[in-house]
Coordinates of N, CA and C in Angstrom, one line a residue:
M1 N -11.7 4.9 -15.4 CA -12.7 5.0 -14.4 C -12.4 6.2 -13.4
N2 N -13.2 6.7 -13.1 CA -13.3 7.8 -12.2 C -13.5 7.1 -10.8
R3 N -13.4 8.3 -9.5 CA -13.5 7.7 -8.3 C -15.2 7.3 -7.7
T4 N -16.3 7.9 -8.4 CA -17.7 7.4 -8.3 C -17.7 5.7 -9.1
Q5 N -16.9 5.4 -10.2 CA -17.0 4.2 -10.4 C -15.9 3.2 -9.8
V6 N -15.2 3.8 -9.6 CA -14.2 2.9 -8.8 C -15.3 2.6 -7.3
N7 N -15.4 3.6 -6.7 CA -16.5 3.4 -5.4 C -17.2 2.1 -5.6
Q8 N -18.0 2.6 -6.6 CA -19.2 1.4 -6.8 C -18.9 0.2 -6.9
E9 N -17.5 -0.2 -7.5 CA -17.2 -1.1 -7.7 C -16.5 -2.0 -6.2
I10 N -16.1 -0.9 -5.7 CA -15.8 -1.6 -4.2 C -16.8 -1.7 -3.3
Q11 N -18.1 -0.8 -3.5 CA -19.2 -1.4 -2.8 C -19.8 -2.6 -3.0
Q12 N -19.9 -2.9 -4.5 CA -20.4 -4.5 -4.7 C -19.5 -5.5 -4.2
T13 N -18.3 -5.2 -4.2 CA -17.2 -6.0 -3.4 C -17.7 -6.5 -2.1
F14 N -17.4 -5.2 -1.1 CA -17.2 -5.5 0.5 C -18.9 -5.1 0.9
G15 N -19.4 -4.3 0.1 CA -20.9 -3.8 0.7 C -20.5 -2.5 1.3
F16 N -19.4 -1.9 1.4 CA -18.7 -0.9 1.6 C -17.7 -0.1 1.1
V17 N -17.3 1.3 1.3 CA -15.7 1.7 0.7 C -15.2 1.6 2.1
P18 N -14.4 0.7 2.5 CA -13.2 1.2 3.6 C -12.5 2.4 3.2
S19 N -12.5 3.1 4.4 CA -12.4 4.5 4.6 C -10.4 4.8 4.0
F20 N -10.0 4.0 3.9 CA -8.6 4.2 3.6 C -8.4 4.5 2.0
F21 N -9.5 3.8 1.1 CA -9.3 4.4 0.0 C -9.7 6.0 -0.1
N22 N -10.5 6.4 0.6 CA -10.7 8.0 0.3 C -9.2 8.5 0.3
S23 N -8.0 8.4 0.9 CA -6.9 8.5 1.0 C -6.1 8.5 -0.1
V24 N -6.3 7.8 -1.3 CA -5.6 7.4 -2.5 C -6.2 8.6 -3.5
P25 N -5.4 8.8 -3.9 CA -5.4 10.3 -5.0 C -6.1 9.7 -6.4
E26 N -7.0 10.6 -6.8 CA -7.6 10.1 -8.1 C -7.3 9.8 -9.0
D27 N -6.0 10.2 -9.5 CA -5.5 9.5 -10.8 C -4.8 8.1 -10.1
A28 N -4.7 7.7 -9.3 CA -4.0 6.3 -8.7 C -5.1 5.1 -8.4
L29 N -6.3 5.9 -8.4 CA -7.4 4.5 -7.3 C -7.7 3.9 -8.5
E30 N -7.8 3.7 -9.4 CA -8.1 2.8 -10.3 C -7.2 1.6 -10.2
S31 N -5.8 2.1 -10.7 CA -4.6 1.2 -10.7 C -4.5 0.6 -9.0
E32 N -4.5 1.2 -8.1 CA -4.5 0.5 -6.7 C -5.6 -0.3 -6.5
W33 N -6.9 0.0 -6.7 CA -7.9 -0.7 -6.9 C -7.9 -2.4 -7.4
R34 N -7.3 -2.3 -8.9 CA -7.0 -3.4 -9.0 C -5.9 -4.5 -8.4
L35 N -4.8 -3.6 -8.5 CA -3.9 -4.1 -7.7 C -4.6 -5.0 -6.1
F36 N -5.5 -3.9 -5.4 CA -5.7 -4.3 -4.3 C -6.7 -5.8 -4.5
K37 N -7.5 -5.7 -5.4 CA -8.5 -6.8 -5.6 C -7.6 -8.2 -6.0
R38 N -6.8 -7.9 -7.3 CA -5.9 -9.1 -7.3 C -5.3 -9.8 -6.2
D39 N -4.9 -8.7 -5.3 CA -4.0 -9.3 -4.0 C -4.8 -9.8 -3.1
E40 N -5.9 -9.0 -2.8 CA -6.5 -9.4 -1.6 C -7.8 -9.9 -1.8
V41 N -8.5 -10.0 -2.7 CA -10.4 -10.2 -2.9 C -9.8 -11.8 -3.8
T42 N -9.3 -11.5 -4.7 CA -9.4 -12.6 -5.7 C -8.7 -14.2 -5.4
E43 N -9.5 -15.1 -5.6 CA -8.6 -16.5 -5.0 C -7.5 -16.5 -5.8
G44 N -6.6 -17.2 -5.3 CA -5.4 -17.6 -6.2 C -5.0 -19.0 -5.6
P45 N -3.9 -19.5 -5.6 CA -3.0 -20.8 -5.4 C -3.6 -21.1 -3.6
V46 N -3.4 -20.0 -3.1 CA -3.5 -19.9 -1.2 C -4.9 -19.8 -1.3
P47 N -5.9 -20.1 -0.9 CA -7.4 -19.3 -0.6 C -7.5 -18.4 0.2
L48 N -8.2 -17.6 0.0 CA -8.2 -16.0 0.8 C -8.4 -16.1 2.0
K49 N -9.4 -17.0 2.7 CA -9.6 -17.2 4.0 C -8.1 -17.4 4.8
Y50 N -7.3 -18.5 4.1 CA -5.9 -18.8 4.8 C -4.9 -17.6 4.7
R51 N -4.6 -16.9 3.3 CA -4.0 -15.9 3.0 C -4.2 -14.8 4.2
H52 N -5.5 -14.6 4.4 CA -5.6 -13.6 5.6 C -5.4 -14.1 7.0
L53 N -5.5 -15.1 7.3 CA -5.2 -15.9 8.7 C -3.4 -16.2 8.5
I54 N -2.7 -16.4 7.8 CA -1.3 -16.0 7.9 C -1.3 -14.5 7.9
G55 N -1.6 -13.7 7.3 CA -1.6 -12.4 7.7 C -1.9 -11.6 9.1
L56 N -3.0 -12.8 9.8 CA -3.1 -11.9 11.0 C -2.3 -12.6 11.8
A57 N -1.4 -13.6 11.6 CA -0.6 -14.2 12.6 C 0.7 -13.3 12.3
V58 N 1.0 -12.7 11.0 CA 2.0 -11.8 10.9 C 1.9 -10.7 12.0
A59 N 0.9 -10.2 11.6 CA 0.2 -8.8 12.1 C 0.3 -9.0 13.8
A60 N 0.2 -9.9 13.8 CA -0.1 -10.2 15.6 C 1.6 -10.6 16.3
T61 N 2.4 -10.8 15.3 CA 3.7 -11.1 15.7 C 4.4 -9.7 15.7
I62 N 4.3 -9.0 14.7 CA 4.8 -7.6 14.6 C 3.7 -6.4 15.6
K63 N 3.0 -6.8 16.3 CA 1.9 -6.2 16.7 C 1.7 -4.7 16.4
C64 N 1.0 -4.8 15.0 CA 0.2 -3.9 14.3 C -0.9 -3.9 14.4
K65 N -1.3 -2.9 15.2 CA -3.0 -2.6 15.5 C -3.8 -2.6 14.5
Y66 N -3.3 -1.8 13.4 CA -4.1 -1.5 12.2 C -4.2 -2.9 11.3
C67 N -2.9 -3.5 11.3 CA -2.4 -4.7 10.1 C -4.0 -5.9 11.2
L68 N -3.7 -5.9 12.4 CA -4.4 -6.8 13.0 C -6.1 -6.7 13.0
F69 N -6.6 -5.3 12.7 CA -7.8 -5.0 12.6 C -8.4 -5.7 10.7
Y70 N -7.2 -5.1 10.3 CA -7.8 -5.3 8.9 C -7.7 -6.8 8.6
Q71 N -6.8 -7.7 8.7 CA -6.5 -8.7 8.6 C -7.8 -9.9 9.4
T72 N -8.1 -9.4 10.2 CA -9.2 -10.1 11.1 C -10.6 -9.6 10.3
E73 N -10.6 -8.8 10.1 CA -11.9 -8.2 9.2 C -12.0 -8.9 7.9
M74 N -10.9 -9.2 7.6 CA -10.7 -9.7 5.7 C -10.7 -11.1 6.0
A75 N -10.3 -11.8 7.2 CA -10.6 -13.0 7.2 C -11.8 -13.4 7.3
R76 N -12.9 -12.3 8.2 CA -13.9 -12.6 8.7 C -14.9 -13.1 7.4
L77 N -14.4 -11.7 6.5 CA -15.1 -11.6 5.2 C -14.9 -12.7 4.2
S78 N -13.8 -13.6 4.3 CA -13.4 -14.4 3.4 C -13.7 -16.0 4.1
G79 N -15.0 -15.9 5.2 CA -15.2 -17.2 5.6 C -14.7 -17.5 7.1
A80 N -13.6 -17.0 7.7 CA -13.0 -17.4 8.9 C -14.0 -16.9 9.7
T81 N -13.9 -17.7 11.2 CA -14.9 -17.6 12.5 C -13.9 -17.3 13.5
D82 N -14.3 -17.3 14.8 CA -13.8 -17.1 15.6 C -13.2 -18.3 16.2
A83 N -13.8 -19.3 15.9 CA -13.2 -20.9 16.3 C -12.0 -21.3 15.6

């Protein structure tokens, strides 16, 4: 798949293309998207919401502002609320 096709799939998944995907080189984009989708978007033994809430706890512990933003948004997309 080329960048346009991958971006269309990402757009269908999230409703937008997160900007960090723009920095992935063309020849690696498809495989990076497949890995990202498998690890960050596809349900597994631990539901996505809980995976991202765990990630949020780790991000808070290591004080990574980018990780905090990412895990918060992914947790929300996975059904987590402020409550």
